XYZ file of C-alpha atoms in Angstrom:
384
model
C 96.024 98.000 114.500
C 98.128 99.719 117.159
C 96.807 100.795 120.537
C 97.875 104.373 119.698
C 95.575 104.260 116.710
C 92.776 102.754 118.803
C 93.167 105.559 121.347
C 92.021 108.038 118.728
C 88.285 108.574 118.360
C 88.553 108.206 114.597
C 87.574 104.630 113.864
C 84.158 103.095 113.413
C 82.298 101.158 116.080
C 82.779 97.772 114.456
C 86.513 98.354 113.988
C 86.827 99.443 117.595
C 84.776 96.474 118.847
C 87.017 94.008 117.010
C 90.340 95.483 118.136
C 89.571 96.940 121.584
C 91.794 95.592 124.332
C 93.808 93.299 122.093
C 97.593 93.504 122.492
C 100.026 94.444 119.746
C 100.474 91.702 117.173
C 103.436 89.446 117.963
C 104.812 86.648 115.772
C 103.279 83.247 116.430
C 101.013 84.477 119.254
C 97.200 84.639 119.253
C 95.523 87.993 118.698
C 93.637 87.485 121.957
C 95.650 85.591 124.595
C 93.817 82.745 126.294
C 92.379 82.994 129.814
C 94.833 83.039 132.703
C 93.729 80.627 135.415
C 95.555 81.589 138.585
C 94.985 82.057 142.283
C 98.482 83.232 143.190
C 101.629 84.493 141.458
C 105.334 83.966 142.125
C 106.324 86.932 144.307
C 110.060 87.189 145.000
C 111.027 90.022 147.321
C 108.533 92.790 147.999
C 104.978 92.252 146.636
C 104.922 95.214 144.262
C 103.099 93.562 141.370
C 101.870 94.085 138.741
C 100.159 90.829 139.708
C 100.040 89.732 143.332
C 96.993 87.598 144.050
C 94.076 86.214 142.054
C 91.480 88.313 143.879
C 93.409 91.517 143.178
C 94.072 91.343 139.462
C 94.376 89.068 136.458
C 95.864 89.660 132.964
C 92.622 88.426 131.378
C 90.600 91.005 133.309
C 93.034 93.699 132.252
C 92.482 93.114 128.545
C 88.689 93.082 128.832
C 88.702 96.150 131.048
C 90.902 98.018 128.601
C 88.529 97.031 125.798
C 85.393 98.213 127.589
C 87.057 101.496 128.560
C 87.856 102.075 124.890
C 84.191 101.514 124.004
C 82.754 103.583 126.866
C 85.130 106.534 126.457
C 87.047 106.390 123.165
C 90.277 108.345 123.188
C 90.141 109.142 126.907
C 93.292 107.898 128.669
C 91.748 108.601 132.082
C 88.872 106.137 131.623
C 89.227 102.879 133.499
C 86.949 99.876 133.820
C 86.542 97.296 136.562
C 84.927 93.960 135.740
C 82.692 92.013 138.116
C 81.162 88.565 138.440
C 77.704 89.925 137.521
C 75.818 93.100 136.771
C 74.546 93.233 140.341
C 78.106 92.883 141.575
C 78.944 96.067 139.660
C 75.792 97.897 140.758
C 76.280 96.960 144.406
C 79.935 97.985 144.276
C 79.099 101.535 143.222
C 76.163 102.015 145.565
C 77.797 100.488 148.614
C 81.305 101.870 148.110
C 80.260 105.471 147.558
C 77.607 106.028 150.227
C 77.940 106.234 153.998
C 75.471 106.278 156.882
C 73.565 109.565 157.030
C 73.968 110.280 153.310
C 71.280 110.361 150.611
C 70.874 108.222 147.482
C 68.395 109.051 144.710
C 67.135 106.019 142.756
C 64.637 105.577 139.915
C 61.454 104.014 141.266
C 61.167 102.063 137.995
C 64.719 100.786 137.660
C 65.754 97.133 137.544
C 63.962 95.442 140.411
C 67.091 93.881 141.943
C 68.669 97.326 142.094
C 65.585 98.446 144.014
C 66.022 95.440 146.284
C 69.117 97.192 147.641
C 66.940 99.911 149.181
C 66.295 97.860 152.312
C 70.017 97.178 152.705
C 70.947 100.833 152.193
C 68.356 101.976 154.716
C 69.595 99.398 157.229
C 72.992 101.127 156.995
C 71.437 104.493 157.782
C 71.284 105.759 154.210
C 68.254 107.814 153.162
C 66.810 106.683 149.812
C 64.667 108.970 147.661
C 62.873 107.587 144.612
C 61.121 108.990 141.539
C 60.309 107.648 138.057
C 62.656 107.899 135.086
C 60.220 109.627 132.711
C 60.098 113.389 132.722
C 63.363 113.675 134.666
C 61.268 113.266 137.811
C 64.363 112.869 139.984
C 65.269 116.549 139.566
C 63.424 117.807 142.692
C 65.120 115.152 144.863
C 68.768 116.072 144.310
C 69.424 118.535 147.102
C 71.817 117.084 149.659
C 72.292 113.802 147.775
C 75.597 111.952 147.727
C 74.781 109.734 144.727
C 72.153 109.900 141.987
C 71.417 106.667 140.146
C 69.918 106.823 136.646
C 68.739 104.018 134.383
C 68.033 105.042 130.817
C 66.299 103.389 129.075
C 64.637 101.918 132.131
C 64.064 98.197 132.495
C 61.468 96.965 131.680
C 59.295 99.954 130.691
C 61.836 101.690 128.424
C 61.420 105.227 129.702
C 64.281 107.636 129.038
C 65.628 110.550 131.058
C 67.822 113.452 129.972
C 71.155 112.268 131.353
C 73.025 115.519 130.670
C 70.350 117.624 132.353
C 70.200 115.416 135.442
C 73.984 115.034 135.682
C 74.520 118.795 135.534
C 71.856 119.380 138.199
C 73.241 116.602 140.406
C 76.779 117.944 140.202
C 75.533 121.431 141.041
C 73.973 119.876 144.156
C 77.265 118.159 145.036
C 76.218 114.622 144.060
C 77.908 111.899 142.062
C 76.019 110.377 139.124
C 75.906 106.724 138.058
C 74.056 105.491 134.958
C 72.963 101.915 134.388
C 73.761 101.607 130.676
C 72.813 97.946 130.266
C 69.976 98.389 127.775
C 71.784 100.935 125.616
C 75.321 99.398 125.626
C 78.359 101.656 125.097
C 77.665 101.615 121.361
C 74.179 102.993 121.941
C 74.965 105.570 124.603
C 78.039 106.922 126.396
C 77.029 108.147 129.855
C 80.492 109.508 130.737
C 80.336 111.835 127.736
C 76.920 112.984 128.978
C 78.318 113.970 132.350
C 78.008 110.821 134.464
C 80.726 109.838 136.920
C 80.071 106.107 136.514
C 78.789 104.021 133.624
C 77.602 100.691 135.002
C 76.242 97.699 133.140
C 75.463 94.030 133.161
C 77.779 92.507 130.593
C 75.586 89.419 130.866
C 73.230 91.042 128.369
C 74.157 92.578 125.003
C 77.838 93.147 125.711
C 78.414 89.383 125.747
C 75.301 88.726 123.707
C 75.262 84.928 123.723
C 73.333 84.099 126.882
C 76.129 81.932 128.263
C 77.815 83.871 131.078
C 77.368 86.416 133.877
C 79.442 89.602 133.880
C 79.278 93.195 135.107
C 81.455 96.276 134.857
C 81.956 99.839 136.082
C 83.703 102.538 134.047
C 84.812 105.925 135.386
C 87.227 108.686 134.452
C 88.079 109.483 138.070
C 91.065 107.561 139.458
C 89.977 108.065 143.067
C 86.508 106.703 142.347
C 88.016 103.768 140.454
C 90.264 102.953 143.399
C 87.329 102.956 145.826
C 85.339 100.590 143.618
C 88.399 98.384 143.125
C 88.898 98.174 146.876
C 85.252 97.168 147.287
C 85.620 94.436 144.660
C 88.702 93.081 146.387
C 87.103 93.196 149.830
C 83.865 91.405 148.936
C 85.440 89.166 146.292
C 82.980 89.977 143.499
C 85.508 89.026 140.832
C 84.808 87.485 137.420
C 86.183 84.111 136.431
C 88.943 84.165 133.803
C 87.004 81.970 131.380
C 83.913 84.197 131.533
C 86.136 87.242 131.131
C 87.845 85.813 128.071
C 84.533 84.777 126.508
C 83.115 88.263 127.057
C 86.157 89.820 125.378
C 85.934 87.402 122.483
C 82.266 88.345 122.051
C 83.062 92.051 121.741
C 84.318 91.479 118.207
C 80.723 91.134 116.988
C 79.154 93.718 119.303
C 78.543 96.370 116.653
C 77.165 93.812 114.200
C 74.811 92.430 116.835
C 73.497 95.690 118.242
C 72.938 97.149 114.779
C 70.979 94.091 113.674
C 69.022 93.926 116.927
C 68.096 97.608 116.838
C 66.801 97.261 113.272
C 64.896 94.097 114.161
C 63.405 95.659 117.282
C 62.116 98.621 115.327
C 60.584 96.305 112.711
C 58.822 94.313 115.438
C 57.605 97.441 117.228
C 56.074 98.756 114.004
C 54.330 95.441 113.368
C 52.929 95.386 116.906
C 51.407 98.835 116.406
C 49.129 97.263 113.793
C 47.609 94.770 116.228
C 44.355 95.839 117.928
C 44.873 93.577 120.964
C 48.341 95.016 121.638
C 48.627 98.217 123.651
C 51.439 100.291 125.087
C 54.082 99.397 122.494
C 57.387 100.930 123.599
C 60.731 101.233 121.841
C 62.838 104.422 121.961
C 63.456 104.204 118.221
C 59.779 104.625 117.359
C 59.140 108.253 116.339
C 55.818 108.044 118.204
C 57.373 106.731 121.435
C 57.122 109.108 124.434
C 60.883 108.736 124.958
C 61.939 109.281 121.358
C 62.504 113.041 121.479
C 64.984 112.759 124.361
C 66.458 109.459 123.157
C 67.583 110.852 119.801
C 69.616 113.546 121.568
C 71.740 111.076 123.556
C 71.435 107.609 122.004
C 73.187 106.376 118.885
C 71.331 103.050 118.799
C 68.019 102.275 120.475
C 68.521 98.756 121.733
C 67.054 95.298 121.321
C 64.095 95.451 123.709
C 60.459 96.094 122.830
C 57.769 96.148 125.478
C 54.030 95.868 125.005
C 50.889 94.787 126.825
C 48.370 92.082 125.972
C 44.807 92.109 127.385
C 45.463 89.937 130.442
C 47.689 87.305 132.008
C 46.039 84.383 130.218
C 46.307 86.064 126.823
C 49.996 86.777 127.430
C 50.669 83.182 128.476
C 48.945 81.858 125.359
C 51.045 84.180 123.213
C 54.319 83.140 124.842
C 53.415 79.479 124.570
C 52.700 79.851 120.858
C 56.062 81.382 119.952
C 58.290 78.950 118.050
C 61.649 80.730 117.712
C 61.653 82.699 120.957
C 62.860 81.399 124.297
C 60.844 82.362 127.378
C 63.670 83.714 129.531
C 64.315 86.507 131.997
C 67.147 88.228 130.197
C 67.761 90.308 127.108
C 70.442 91.215 124.584
C 71.155 87.690 123.345
C 71.548 86.696 119.710
C 68.373 84.652 120.197
C 64.969 86.237 120.719
C 63.724 85.965 124.294
C 60.495 87.136 125.897
C 58.676 86.970 129.183
C 55.575 88.106 131.020
C 57.386 90.434 133.336
C 54.704 90.552 136.051
C 55.372 86.901 136.921
C 58.249 88.102 139.122
C 56.389 90.852 140.939
C 58.173 94.068 141.884
C 57.526 96.000 138.655
C 54.513 98.281 138.251
C 53.376 96.618 135.047
C 50.101 95.045 133.942
C 49.620 91.242 134.150
C 49.818 91.052 130.350
C 53.000 93.138 130.020
C 55.608 91.522 127.745
C 59.304 92.362 127.619
C 60.570 91.098 124.273
C 64.281 91.025 123.494
C 64.883 90.840 119.763
C 67.742 88.695 118.518
C 69.751 88.677 115.301
C 67.448 86.348 113.399
C 65.954 87.685 110.162
C 63.480 90.460 110.860
C 60.801 88.941 108.609
C 61.024 85.657 110.499
C 60.802 87.355 113.899
C 57.767 89.386 112.885
C 56.093 86.389 111.240
C 56.562 84.264 114.360
C 55.164 86.974 116.638
C 52.191 87.666 114.378
C 51.403 83.964 114.118
C 51.623 83.585 117.914
C 49.343 86.583 118.396
C 46.829 85.085 115.967
C 46.937 81.757 117.786
C 46.532 83.400 121.185
C 43.504 85.327 119.924
C 41.880 82.197 118.466
C 42.186 80.332 121.763
C 40.115 82.829 123.717
């Protein structure tokens, strides 16, 4: 499939995921070239590129970045992506490259806790930080005079959703840039740039790669000036991805649509089963028609993600449940092909109950996932 064809927004998500960022077919060459391991390039004469030094650029990055841009903003030739060594590398690059001393940043008070850990650093640089929850678009009253508004929808780990278009329009009217952490949704579940955001940021460690075997982050924007400022930050601090991780992430994109479709279906099946359990409270998944976020989610999300959150009576009950699971790894991540779960309060920093569970649903058979969870819940209840 030609890149001209891929530039059109006329192909399905699975087709796009398979072909995105792959070069034109050439006789006797692989469809996805192998990783380029290099620290320096041969530079005769003036150093005009396209490749100059290993911290500046790499052909393997270029292919992945082209692929992600095609997924985040299909058919938009102005969209560009920058890859990073981790999701926090990408998040930090946007926050710290776009804001200066004396300016204002608006953050969700319930966003990913390591993003919130940057508040102290921002304030030490003389940046004013305002915070409000994701639900109910509570950041709206805080926008006046802001330089950058950070959104995370759905939020991690509580799965609240905000109206990205509404907040982006209001932020732009106030003269602010808008960045959206799109990690939970993925570009196949939600396209923040199409909803008005200036940056779509994500941890590729999670569903984008989907195999729990590498760290990766990325930033996508349509604005060349913004892209250049983030690129300069990446070069300056050296937050670059390794070529092997980059190649593996690109290889994994081929199954992205298959994985996120299966995971979204499985997550909804699990959420429905959990609603039937008397000891389980606060079941959240944006795909549930009864979820507080559902009404907004259906207006901007195409898939509702792999994560289900819920609360068990107390810490001990939650630990018994996690210990009784047989096909679920107790891990602090999500989006993998394998089910993972954790008692989120063990880390501190999130305003969740001691028995709060973040459960990331894998691609196993839905009946098996539900059966394992139900059996573990039964066992945890018997051990009281």
